[in-house]
Coordinates of N, CA and C in Angstrom, one line a residue:
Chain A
X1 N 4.7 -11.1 -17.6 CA 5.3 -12.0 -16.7 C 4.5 -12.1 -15.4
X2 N 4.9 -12.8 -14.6 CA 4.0 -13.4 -13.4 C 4.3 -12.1 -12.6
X3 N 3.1 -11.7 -11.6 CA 3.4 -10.8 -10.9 C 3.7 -11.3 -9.5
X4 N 3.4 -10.4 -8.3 CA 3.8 -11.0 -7.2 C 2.8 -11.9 -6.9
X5 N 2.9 -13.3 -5.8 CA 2.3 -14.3 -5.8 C 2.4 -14.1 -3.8
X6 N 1.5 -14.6 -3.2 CA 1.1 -14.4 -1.9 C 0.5 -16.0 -1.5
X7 N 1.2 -17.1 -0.6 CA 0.4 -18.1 0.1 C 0.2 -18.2 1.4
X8 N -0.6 -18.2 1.8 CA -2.3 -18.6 1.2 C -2.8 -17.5 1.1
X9 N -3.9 -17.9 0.8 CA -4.4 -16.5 0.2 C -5.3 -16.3 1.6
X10 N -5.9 -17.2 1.9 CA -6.8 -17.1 3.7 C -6.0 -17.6 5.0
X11 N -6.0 -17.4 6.2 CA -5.5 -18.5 7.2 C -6.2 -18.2 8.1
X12 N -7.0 -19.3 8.8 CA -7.6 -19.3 10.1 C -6.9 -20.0 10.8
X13 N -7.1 -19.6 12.0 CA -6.0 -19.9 12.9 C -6.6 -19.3 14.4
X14 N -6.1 -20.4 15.6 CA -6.8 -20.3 16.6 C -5.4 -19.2 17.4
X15 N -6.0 -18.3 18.7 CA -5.1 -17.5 19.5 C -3.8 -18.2 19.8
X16 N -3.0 -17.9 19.9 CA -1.4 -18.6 20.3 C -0.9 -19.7 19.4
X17 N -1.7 -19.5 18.6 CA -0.4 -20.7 17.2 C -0.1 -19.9 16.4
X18 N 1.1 -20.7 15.7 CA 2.2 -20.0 15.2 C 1.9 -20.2 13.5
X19 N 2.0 -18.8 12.8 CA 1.6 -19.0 11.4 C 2.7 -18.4 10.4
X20 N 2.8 -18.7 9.3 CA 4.0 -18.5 8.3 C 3.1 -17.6 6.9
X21 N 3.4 -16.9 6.7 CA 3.0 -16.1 5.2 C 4.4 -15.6 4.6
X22 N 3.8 -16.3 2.7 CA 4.8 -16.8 1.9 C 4.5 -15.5 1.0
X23 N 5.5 -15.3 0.8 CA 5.7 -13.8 -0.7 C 6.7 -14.4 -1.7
X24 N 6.3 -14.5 -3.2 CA 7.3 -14.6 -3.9 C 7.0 -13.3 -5.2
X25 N 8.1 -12.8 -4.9 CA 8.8 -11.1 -5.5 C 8.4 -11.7 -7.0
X26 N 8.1 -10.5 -8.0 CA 8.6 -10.4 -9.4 C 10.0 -10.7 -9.5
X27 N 10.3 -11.8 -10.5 CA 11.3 -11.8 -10.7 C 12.0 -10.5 -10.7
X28 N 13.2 -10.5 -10.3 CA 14.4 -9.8 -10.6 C 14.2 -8.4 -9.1
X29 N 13.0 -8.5 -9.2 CA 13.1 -7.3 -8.2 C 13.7 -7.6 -7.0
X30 N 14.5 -6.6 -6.6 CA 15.4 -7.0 -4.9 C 15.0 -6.2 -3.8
X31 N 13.8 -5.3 -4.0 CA 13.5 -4.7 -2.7 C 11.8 -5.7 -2.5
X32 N 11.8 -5.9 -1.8 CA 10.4 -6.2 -1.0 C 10.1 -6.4 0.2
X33 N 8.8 -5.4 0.4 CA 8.0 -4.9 1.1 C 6.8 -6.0 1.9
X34 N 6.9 -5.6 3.1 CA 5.5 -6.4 3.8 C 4.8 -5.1 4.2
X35 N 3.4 -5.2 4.3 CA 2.7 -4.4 5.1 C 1.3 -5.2 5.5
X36 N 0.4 -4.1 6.1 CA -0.7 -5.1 7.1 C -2.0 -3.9 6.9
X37 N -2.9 -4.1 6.3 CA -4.0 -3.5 6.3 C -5.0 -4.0 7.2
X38 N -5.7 -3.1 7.8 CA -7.0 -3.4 8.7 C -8.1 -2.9 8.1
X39 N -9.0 -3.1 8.4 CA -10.4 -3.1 8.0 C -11.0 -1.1 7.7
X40 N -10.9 -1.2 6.8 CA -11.5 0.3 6.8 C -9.9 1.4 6.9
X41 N -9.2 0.7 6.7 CA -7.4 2.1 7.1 C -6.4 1.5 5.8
X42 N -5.7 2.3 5.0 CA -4.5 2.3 4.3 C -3.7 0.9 4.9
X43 N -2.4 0.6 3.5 CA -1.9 -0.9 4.2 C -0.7 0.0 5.4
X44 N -0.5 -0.4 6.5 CA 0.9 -0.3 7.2 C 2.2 -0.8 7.0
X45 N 3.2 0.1 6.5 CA 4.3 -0.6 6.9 C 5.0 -1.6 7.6
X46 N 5.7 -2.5 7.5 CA 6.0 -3.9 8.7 C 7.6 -3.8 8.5
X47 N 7.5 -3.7 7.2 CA 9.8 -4.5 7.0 C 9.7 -4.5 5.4
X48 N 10.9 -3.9 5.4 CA 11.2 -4.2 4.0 C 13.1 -5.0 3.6
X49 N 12.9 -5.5 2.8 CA 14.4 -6.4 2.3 C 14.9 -5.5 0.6
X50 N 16.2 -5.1 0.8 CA 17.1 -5.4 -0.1 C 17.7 -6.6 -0.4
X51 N 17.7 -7.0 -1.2 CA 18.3 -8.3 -1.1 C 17.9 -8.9 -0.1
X52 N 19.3 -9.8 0.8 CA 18.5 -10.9 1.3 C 18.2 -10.4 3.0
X53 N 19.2 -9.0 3.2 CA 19.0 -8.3 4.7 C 17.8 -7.6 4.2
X54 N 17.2 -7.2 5.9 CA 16.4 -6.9 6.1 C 16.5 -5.4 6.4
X55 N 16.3 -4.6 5.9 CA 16.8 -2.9 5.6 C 16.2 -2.1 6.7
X56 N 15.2 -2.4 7.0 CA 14.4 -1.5 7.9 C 12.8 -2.4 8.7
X57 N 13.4 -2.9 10.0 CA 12.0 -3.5 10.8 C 11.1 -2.8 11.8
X58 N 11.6 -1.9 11.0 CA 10.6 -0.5 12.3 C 9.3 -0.7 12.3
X59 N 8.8 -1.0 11.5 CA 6.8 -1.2 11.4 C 6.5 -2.5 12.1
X60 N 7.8 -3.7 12.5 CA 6.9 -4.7 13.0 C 6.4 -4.5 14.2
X61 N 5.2 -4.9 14.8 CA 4.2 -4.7 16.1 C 5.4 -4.6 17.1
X62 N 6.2 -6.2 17.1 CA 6.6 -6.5 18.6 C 7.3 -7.6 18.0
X63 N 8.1 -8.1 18.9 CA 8.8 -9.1 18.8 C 8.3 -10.7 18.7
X64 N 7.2 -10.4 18.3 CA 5.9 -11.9 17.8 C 6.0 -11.9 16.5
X65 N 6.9 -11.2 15.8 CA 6.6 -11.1 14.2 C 8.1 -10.9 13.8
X66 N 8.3 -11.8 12.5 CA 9.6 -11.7 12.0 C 9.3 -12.4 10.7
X67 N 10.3 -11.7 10.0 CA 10.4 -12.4 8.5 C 11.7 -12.3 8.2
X68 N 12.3 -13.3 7.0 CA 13.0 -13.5 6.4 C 12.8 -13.5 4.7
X69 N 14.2 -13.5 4.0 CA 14.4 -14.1 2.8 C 16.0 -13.9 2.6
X70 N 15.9 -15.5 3.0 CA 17.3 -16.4 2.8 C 17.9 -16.2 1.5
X71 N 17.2 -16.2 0.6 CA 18.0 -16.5 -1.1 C 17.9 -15.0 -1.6
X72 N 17.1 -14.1 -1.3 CA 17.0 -12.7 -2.0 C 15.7 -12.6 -2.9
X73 N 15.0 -13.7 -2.5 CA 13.9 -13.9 -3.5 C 12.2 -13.9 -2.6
X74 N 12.3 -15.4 -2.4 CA 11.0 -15.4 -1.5 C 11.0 -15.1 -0.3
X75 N 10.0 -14.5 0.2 CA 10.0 -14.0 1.8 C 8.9 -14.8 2.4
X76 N 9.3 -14.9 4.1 CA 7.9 -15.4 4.7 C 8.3 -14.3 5.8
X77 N 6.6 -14.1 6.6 CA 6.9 -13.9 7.6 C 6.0 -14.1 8.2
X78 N 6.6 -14.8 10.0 CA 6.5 -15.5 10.5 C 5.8 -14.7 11.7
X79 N 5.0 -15.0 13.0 CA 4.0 -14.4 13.4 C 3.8 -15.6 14.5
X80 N 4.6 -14.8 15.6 CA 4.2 -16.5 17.0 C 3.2 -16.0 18.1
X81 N 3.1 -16.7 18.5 CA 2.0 -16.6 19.7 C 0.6 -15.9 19.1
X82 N -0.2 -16.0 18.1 CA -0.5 -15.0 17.1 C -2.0 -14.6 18.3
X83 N -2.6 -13.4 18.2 CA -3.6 -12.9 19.1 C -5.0 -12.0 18.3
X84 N -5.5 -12.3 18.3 CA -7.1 -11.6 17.4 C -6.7 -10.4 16.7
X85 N -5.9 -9.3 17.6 CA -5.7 -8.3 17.3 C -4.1 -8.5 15.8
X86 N -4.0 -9.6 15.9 CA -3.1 -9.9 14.3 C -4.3 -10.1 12.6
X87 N -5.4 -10.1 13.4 CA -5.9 -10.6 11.9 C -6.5 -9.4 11.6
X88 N -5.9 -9.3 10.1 CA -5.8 -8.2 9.6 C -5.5 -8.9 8.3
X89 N -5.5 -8.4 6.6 CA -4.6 -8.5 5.5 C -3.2 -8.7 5.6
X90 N -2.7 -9.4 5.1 CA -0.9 -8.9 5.2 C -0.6 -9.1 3.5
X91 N -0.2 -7.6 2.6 CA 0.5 -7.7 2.2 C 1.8 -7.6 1.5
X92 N 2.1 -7.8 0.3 CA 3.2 -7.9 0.3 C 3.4 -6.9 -1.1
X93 N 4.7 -6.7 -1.3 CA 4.8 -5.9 -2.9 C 6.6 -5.7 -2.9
X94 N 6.9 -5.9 -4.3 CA 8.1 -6.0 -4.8 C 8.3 -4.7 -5.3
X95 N 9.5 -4.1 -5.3 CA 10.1 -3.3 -6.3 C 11.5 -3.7 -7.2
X96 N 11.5 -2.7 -8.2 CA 13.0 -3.2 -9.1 C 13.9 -2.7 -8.2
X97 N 13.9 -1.9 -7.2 CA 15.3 -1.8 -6.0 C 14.6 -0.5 -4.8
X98 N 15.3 -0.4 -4.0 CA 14.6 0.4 -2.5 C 15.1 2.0 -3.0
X99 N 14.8 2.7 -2.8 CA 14.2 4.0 -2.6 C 14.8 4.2 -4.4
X100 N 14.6 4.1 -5.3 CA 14.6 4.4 -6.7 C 13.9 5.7 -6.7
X101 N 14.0 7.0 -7.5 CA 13.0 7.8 -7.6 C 11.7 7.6 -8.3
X102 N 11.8 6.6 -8.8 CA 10.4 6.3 -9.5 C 10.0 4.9 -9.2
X103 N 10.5 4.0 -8.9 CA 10.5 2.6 -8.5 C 9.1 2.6 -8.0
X104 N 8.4 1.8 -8.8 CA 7.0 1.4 -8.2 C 6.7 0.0 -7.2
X105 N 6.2 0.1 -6.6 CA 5.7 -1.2 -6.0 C 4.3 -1.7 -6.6
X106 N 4.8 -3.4 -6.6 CA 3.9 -4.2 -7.1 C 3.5 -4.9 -6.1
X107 N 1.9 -5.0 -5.6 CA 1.5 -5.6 -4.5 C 1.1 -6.9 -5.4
X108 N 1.5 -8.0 -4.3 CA 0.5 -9.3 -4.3 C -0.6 -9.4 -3.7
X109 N -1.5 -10.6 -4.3 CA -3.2 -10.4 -3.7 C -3.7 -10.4 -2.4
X110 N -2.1 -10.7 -1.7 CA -2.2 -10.4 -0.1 C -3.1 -11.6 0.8
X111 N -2.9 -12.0 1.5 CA -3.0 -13.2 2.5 C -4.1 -12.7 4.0
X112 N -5.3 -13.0 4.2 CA -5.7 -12.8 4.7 C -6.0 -13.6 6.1
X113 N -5.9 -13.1 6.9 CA -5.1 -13.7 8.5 C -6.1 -13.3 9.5
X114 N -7.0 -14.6 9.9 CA -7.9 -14.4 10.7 C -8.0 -15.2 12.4
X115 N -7.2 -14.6 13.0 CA -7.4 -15.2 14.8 C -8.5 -15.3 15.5
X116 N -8.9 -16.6 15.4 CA -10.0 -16.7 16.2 C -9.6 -16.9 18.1
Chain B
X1 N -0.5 13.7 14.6 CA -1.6 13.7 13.4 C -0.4 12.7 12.7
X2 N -1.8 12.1 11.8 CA -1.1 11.1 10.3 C 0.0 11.7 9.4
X3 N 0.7 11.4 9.1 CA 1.7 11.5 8.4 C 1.0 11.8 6.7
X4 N 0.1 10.8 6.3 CA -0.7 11.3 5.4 C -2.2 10.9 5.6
X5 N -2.9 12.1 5.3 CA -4.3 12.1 5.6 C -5.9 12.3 4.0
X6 N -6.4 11.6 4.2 CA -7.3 11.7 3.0 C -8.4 11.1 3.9
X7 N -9.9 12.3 3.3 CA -11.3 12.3 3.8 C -11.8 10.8 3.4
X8 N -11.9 9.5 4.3 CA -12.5 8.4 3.9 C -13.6 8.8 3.0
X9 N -14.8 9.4 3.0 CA -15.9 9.5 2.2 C -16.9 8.3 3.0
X10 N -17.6 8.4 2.4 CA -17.6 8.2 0.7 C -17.8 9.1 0.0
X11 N -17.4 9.4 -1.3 CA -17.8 10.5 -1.8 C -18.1 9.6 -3.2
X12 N -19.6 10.7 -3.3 CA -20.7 9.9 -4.2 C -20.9 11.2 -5.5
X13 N -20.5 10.7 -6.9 CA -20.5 11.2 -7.9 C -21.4 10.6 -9.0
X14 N -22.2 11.4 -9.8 CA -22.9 10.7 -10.7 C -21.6 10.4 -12.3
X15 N -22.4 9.2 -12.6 CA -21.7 8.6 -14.4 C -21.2 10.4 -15.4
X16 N -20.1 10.1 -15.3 CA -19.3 11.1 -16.7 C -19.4 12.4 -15.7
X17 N -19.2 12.4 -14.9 CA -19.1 13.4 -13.6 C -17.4 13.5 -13.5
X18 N -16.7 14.9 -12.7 CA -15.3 14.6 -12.4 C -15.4 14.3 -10.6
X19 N -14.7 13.4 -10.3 CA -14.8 12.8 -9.0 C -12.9 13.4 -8.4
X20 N -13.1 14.2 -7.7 CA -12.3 15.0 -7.1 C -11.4 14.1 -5.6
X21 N -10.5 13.4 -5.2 CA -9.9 13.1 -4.6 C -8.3 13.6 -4.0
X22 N -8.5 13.8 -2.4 CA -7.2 14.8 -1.8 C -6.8 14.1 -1.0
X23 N -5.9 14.7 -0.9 CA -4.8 14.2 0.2 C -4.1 14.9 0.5
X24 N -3.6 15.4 2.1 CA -2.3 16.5 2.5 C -1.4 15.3 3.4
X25 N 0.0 16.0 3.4 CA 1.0 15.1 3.9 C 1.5 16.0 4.9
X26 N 2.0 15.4 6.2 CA 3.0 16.4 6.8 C 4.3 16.3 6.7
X27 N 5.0 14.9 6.2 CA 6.5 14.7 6.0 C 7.2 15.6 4.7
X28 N 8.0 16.6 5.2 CA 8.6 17.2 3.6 C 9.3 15.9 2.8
X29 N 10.0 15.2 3.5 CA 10.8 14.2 3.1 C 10.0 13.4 1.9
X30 N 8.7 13.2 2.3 CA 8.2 12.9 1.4 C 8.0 13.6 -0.4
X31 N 8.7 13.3 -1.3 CA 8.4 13.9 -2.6 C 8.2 13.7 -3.7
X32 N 7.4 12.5 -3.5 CA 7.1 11.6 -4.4 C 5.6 10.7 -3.9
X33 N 4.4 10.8 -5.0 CA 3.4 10.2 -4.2 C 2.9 9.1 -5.1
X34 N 2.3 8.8 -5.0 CA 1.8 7.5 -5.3 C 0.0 6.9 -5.4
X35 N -0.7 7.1 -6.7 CA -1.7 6.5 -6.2 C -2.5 5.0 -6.8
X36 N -3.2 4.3 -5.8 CA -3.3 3.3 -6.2 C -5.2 3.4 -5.6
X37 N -5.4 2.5 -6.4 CA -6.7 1.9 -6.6 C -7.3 0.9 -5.6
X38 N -7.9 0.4 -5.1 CA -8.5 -1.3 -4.4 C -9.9 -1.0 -4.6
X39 N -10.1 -2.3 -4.9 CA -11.5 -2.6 -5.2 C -11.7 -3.4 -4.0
X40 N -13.0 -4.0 -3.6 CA -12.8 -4.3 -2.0 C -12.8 -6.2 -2.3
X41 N -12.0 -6.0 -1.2 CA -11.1 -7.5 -1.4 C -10.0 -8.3 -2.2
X42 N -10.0 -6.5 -3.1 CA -8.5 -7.1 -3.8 C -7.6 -6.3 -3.2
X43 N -6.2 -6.1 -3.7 CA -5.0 -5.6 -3.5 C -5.0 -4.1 -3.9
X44 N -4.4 -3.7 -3.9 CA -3.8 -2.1 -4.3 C -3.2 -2.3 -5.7
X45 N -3.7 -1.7 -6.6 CA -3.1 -1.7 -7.9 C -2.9 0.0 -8.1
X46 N -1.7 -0.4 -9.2 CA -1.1 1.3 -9.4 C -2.3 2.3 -10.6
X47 N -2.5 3.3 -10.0 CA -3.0 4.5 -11.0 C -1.8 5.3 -11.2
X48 N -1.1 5.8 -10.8 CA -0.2 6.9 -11.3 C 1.0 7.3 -10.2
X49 N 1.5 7.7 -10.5 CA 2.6 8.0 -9.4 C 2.9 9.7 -10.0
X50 N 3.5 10.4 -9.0 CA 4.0 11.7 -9.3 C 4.9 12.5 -8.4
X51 N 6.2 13.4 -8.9 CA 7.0 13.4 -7.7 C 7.2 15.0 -8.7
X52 N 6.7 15.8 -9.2 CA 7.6 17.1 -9.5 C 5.9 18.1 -9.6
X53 N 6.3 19.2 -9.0 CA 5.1 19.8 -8.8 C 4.2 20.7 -9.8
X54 N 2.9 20.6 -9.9 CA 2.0 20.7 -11.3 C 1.4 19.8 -11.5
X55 N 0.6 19.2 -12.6 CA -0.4 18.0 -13.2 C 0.8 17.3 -14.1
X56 N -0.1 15.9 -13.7 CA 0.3 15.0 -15.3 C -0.8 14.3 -15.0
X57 N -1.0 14.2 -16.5 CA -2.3 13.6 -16.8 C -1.9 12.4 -17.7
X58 N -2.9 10.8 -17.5 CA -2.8 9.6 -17.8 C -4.3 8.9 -18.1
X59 N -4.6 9.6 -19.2 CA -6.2 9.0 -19.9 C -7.2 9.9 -19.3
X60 N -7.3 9.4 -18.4 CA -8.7 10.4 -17.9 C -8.3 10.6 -16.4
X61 N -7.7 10.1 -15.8 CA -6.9 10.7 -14.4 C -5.7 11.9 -14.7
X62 N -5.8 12.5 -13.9 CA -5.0 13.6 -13.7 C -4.4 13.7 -12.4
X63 N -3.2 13.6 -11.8 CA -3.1 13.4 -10.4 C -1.7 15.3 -10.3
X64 N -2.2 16.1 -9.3 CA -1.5 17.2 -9.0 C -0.9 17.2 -7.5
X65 N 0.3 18.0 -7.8 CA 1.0 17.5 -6.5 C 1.3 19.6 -6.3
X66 N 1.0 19.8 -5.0 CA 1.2 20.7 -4.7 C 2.4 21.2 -3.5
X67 N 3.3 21.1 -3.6 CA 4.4 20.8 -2.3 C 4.6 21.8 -1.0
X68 N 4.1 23.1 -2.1 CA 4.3 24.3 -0.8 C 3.5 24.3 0.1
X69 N 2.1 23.1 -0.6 CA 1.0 23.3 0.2 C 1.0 22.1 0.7
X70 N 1.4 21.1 0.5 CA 1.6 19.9 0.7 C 0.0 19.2 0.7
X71 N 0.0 19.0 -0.7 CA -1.3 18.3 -1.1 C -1.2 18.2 -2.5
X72 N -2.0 16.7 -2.4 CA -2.1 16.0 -3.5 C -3.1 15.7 -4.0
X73 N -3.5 16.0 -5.7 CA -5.2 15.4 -5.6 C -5.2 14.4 -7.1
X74 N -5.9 13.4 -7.0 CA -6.4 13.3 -8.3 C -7.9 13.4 -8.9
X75 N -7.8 13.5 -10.4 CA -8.9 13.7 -11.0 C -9.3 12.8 -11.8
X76 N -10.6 12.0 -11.7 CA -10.6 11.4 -12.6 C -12.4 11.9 -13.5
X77 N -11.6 12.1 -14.9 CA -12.8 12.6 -15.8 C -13.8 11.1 -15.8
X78 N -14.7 11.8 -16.7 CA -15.8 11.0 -17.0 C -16.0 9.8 -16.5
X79 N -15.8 10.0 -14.6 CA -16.3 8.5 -13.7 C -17.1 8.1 -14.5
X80 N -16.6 6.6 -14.1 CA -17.5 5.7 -14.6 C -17.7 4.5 -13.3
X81 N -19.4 3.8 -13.5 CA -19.1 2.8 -12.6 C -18.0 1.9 -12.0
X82 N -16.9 1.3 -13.1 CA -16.2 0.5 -12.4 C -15.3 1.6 -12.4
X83 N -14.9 2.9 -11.9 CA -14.5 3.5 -11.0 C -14.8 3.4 -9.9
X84 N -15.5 3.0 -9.2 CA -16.0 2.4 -7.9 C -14.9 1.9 -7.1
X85 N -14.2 2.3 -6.1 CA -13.3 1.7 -5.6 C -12.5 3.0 -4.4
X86 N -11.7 1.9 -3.5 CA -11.4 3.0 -2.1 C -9.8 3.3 -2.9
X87 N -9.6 4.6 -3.4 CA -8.0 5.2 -3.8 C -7.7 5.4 -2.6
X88 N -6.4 4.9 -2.4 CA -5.3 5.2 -1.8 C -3.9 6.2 -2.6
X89 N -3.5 7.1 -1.0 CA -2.4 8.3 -1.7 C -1.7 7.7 -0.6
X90 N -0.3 7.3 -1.2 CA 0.9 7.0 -0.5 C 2.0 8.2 -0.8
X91 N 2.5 8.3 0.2 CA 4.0 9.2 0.2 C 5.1 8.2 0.1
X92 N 5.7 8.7 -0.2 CA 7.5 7.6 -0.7 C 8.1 8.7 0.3
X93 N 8.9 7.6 1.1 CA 10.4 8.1 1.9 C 11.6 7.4 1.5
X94 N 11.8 8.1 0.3 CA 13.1 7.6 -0.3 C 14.8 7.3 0.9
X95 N 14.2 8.2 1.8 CA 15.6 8.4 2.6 C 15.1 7.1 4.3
X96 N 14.3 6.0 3.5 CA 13.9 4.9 4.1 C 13.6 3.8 3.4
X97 N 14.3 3.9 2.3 CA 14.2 2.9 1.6 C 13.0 3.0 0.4
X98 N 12.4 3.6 0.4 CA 11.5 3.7 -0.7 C 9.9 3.2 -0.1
X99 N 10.2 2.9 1.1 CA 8.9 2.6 2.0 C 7.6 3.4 1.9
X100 N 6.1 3.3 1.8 CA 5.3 3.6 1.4 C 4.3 4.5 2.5
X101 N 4.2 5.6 2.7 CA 2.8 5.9 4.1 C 1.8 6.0 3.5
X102 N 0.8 5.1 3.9 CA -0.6 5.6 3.2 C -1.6 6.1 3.7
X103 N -2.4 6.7 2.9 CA -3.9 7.3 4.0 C -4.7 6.3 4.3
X104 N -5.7 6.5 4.4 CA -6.6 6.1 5.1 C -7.6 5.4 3.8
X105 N -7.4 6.2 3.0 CA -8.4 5.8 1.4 C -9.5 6.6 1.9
X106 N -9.8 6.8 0.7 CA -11.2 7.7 0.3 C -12.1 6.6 -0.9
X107 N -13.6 6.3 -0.3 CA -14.0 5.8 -1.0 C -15.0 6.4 -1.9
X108 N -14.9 5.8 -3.6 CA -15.9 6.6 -4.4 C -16.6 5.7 -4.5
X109 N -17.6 6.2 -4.8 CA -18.7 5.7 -5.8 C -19.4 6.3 -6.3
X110 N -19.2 5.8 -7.7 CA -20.3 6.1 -9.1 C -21.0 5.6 -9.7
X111 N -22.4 6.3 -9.5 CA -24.1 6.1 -9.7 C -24.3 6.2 -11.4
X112 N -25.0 5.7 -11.7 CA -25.0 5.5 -12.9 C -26.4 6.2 -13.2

C-alpha cells in the first residue's frame, strides 16, 4: 500500500511569509507525528495527533507554528512569520496508534523548507 | 546532556567487515529503541526496533539493548557499500505518546 506522502517536497520561501506543509498518514493509522531535522542532528520532535486532537505540542518552537488534522487523516502544519532559522527538513511519520509497545513509525520523504 | 547520545563519526569500515554502532540514553522511561537508517537526502527508514534486554538479530544486523547500562548498539555483519548511510537510535516514551528522541546519527561508511 501507499506509504506516507509529504507536499511539497521543497519550499522556498522569503523571511516573514507564511507557509503550509501537507502530510497524508498511511491509511488507517491514527497517530501522527511531525518532526524537524537540521543539517548534521537526529529529526526533533514538534506534535503529535491521535486522531484528530493534538496529544502533545511540546516540541513546537513558539507560537509561529501550528498544525492541524480536521478529519483524523491529513495534517498540515502551518508556520507564520517564517525566519531562516525555520529552514530545516520537516518530517512527518504515521503510526497504527500512539504509544503501542511496538507500534512503528513510518516516515514520509519529508518536505524541505528553505527561508531565504 | 542529550537525552539520547551517539558518536556522529564517521566511522569508516572496510567491505564484509562488522561496523559497530552505540548509543547510551539517560531517560529510564525510555524502553524501547528504535533503529533507522537515512541515506543523505532521503527519510529515515526502519532497521529494527528492540525493547527487552539481550540481542535480536534480523539478517545480518543485530541490534542489543543493554538497560542497566543504558546502551544500545547495533551490528551489522558483512558491511557492505550500500551500507553507507547516517543510522539513527531513537528512544520511545511510551508514557508521551509513543514520541521518538533521536541522537544525533553516526555516520558509516564502507570502502570497498
Amino acid at each position: 500500500g501507499a506509504g506516507v506522502s509529504q507536499t511539497p517536497s521543497n519550499k522556498v520561501t522569503e523571511k516573514g511569509k507564511y507557509v503550509e506543509l501537507r502530510c497524508d498518514p498511511i491509511s488507517g493509522h491514527t497517530a501522527l507525528y511531525w518532526y524537524r531535522q537540521s543539517l548534521g542532528q537526529g529529526p526533533e520532535f514538534l506534535i503529535y495527533f491521535q486522531g484528530t486532537g493534538a496529544a502533545d505540542d511540546s516540541g513546537l518552537p513558539n507560537d509561529r507554528f501550528f498544525a492541524v488534522r480536521p478529519e483524523g487523516s491529513v495534517s498540515t502544519l502551518k508556520i507564520q512569520r517564517t525566519e531562516r532559522g525555520d529552514s530545516a527538513v520537516y518530517l512527518c511519520a504515521s503510526s497504527p496508534s500512539a504509544g503501542a509497545y511496538t507500534d512503528t513509525q513510518y516516515f514520509g520523504p519529508g518536505t524541505r523548507l528553505t527561508v531565504l | 546532556q542529550k537525552e539520547v547520545e551517539q558518536n556522529s563519526g564517521p566511522l569508516s569500515v572496510p567491505e564484509g567487515a562488522i561496523a559497530s554502532l552505540n548509543c547510551t540514553y539517560s531517560d529510564r522511561g525510555s524502553q524501547s529503541f528504535f533503529w533507522y537508517r537515512q541515506y543523505s537526502g532521503k527519510s529515515p527508514e526502519l532497521i529494527m526496533f528492540i525493547y527487552s534486554n539481550g540481542d535480536k538479530e534480523d539478517g545480518r544486523f543485530t541490534a542489543q539493548l543493554n538497560k542497566a547500562s543504558q546502551y544500545v548498539s547495533l551490528l551489522i555483519r558483512d558491511s557492505q557499500p550500500s551500507d553507507s548511510a547516517t543510522y539513527l537510535c531513537a528512544g520511545v516514551l511510551y508514557n508521551q505518546g509513543g514520541k521518538l528522541i533521536f541522537g544525533q546519527g553516526t555516520e558509516l561508511s564502507v570502502k570497498p
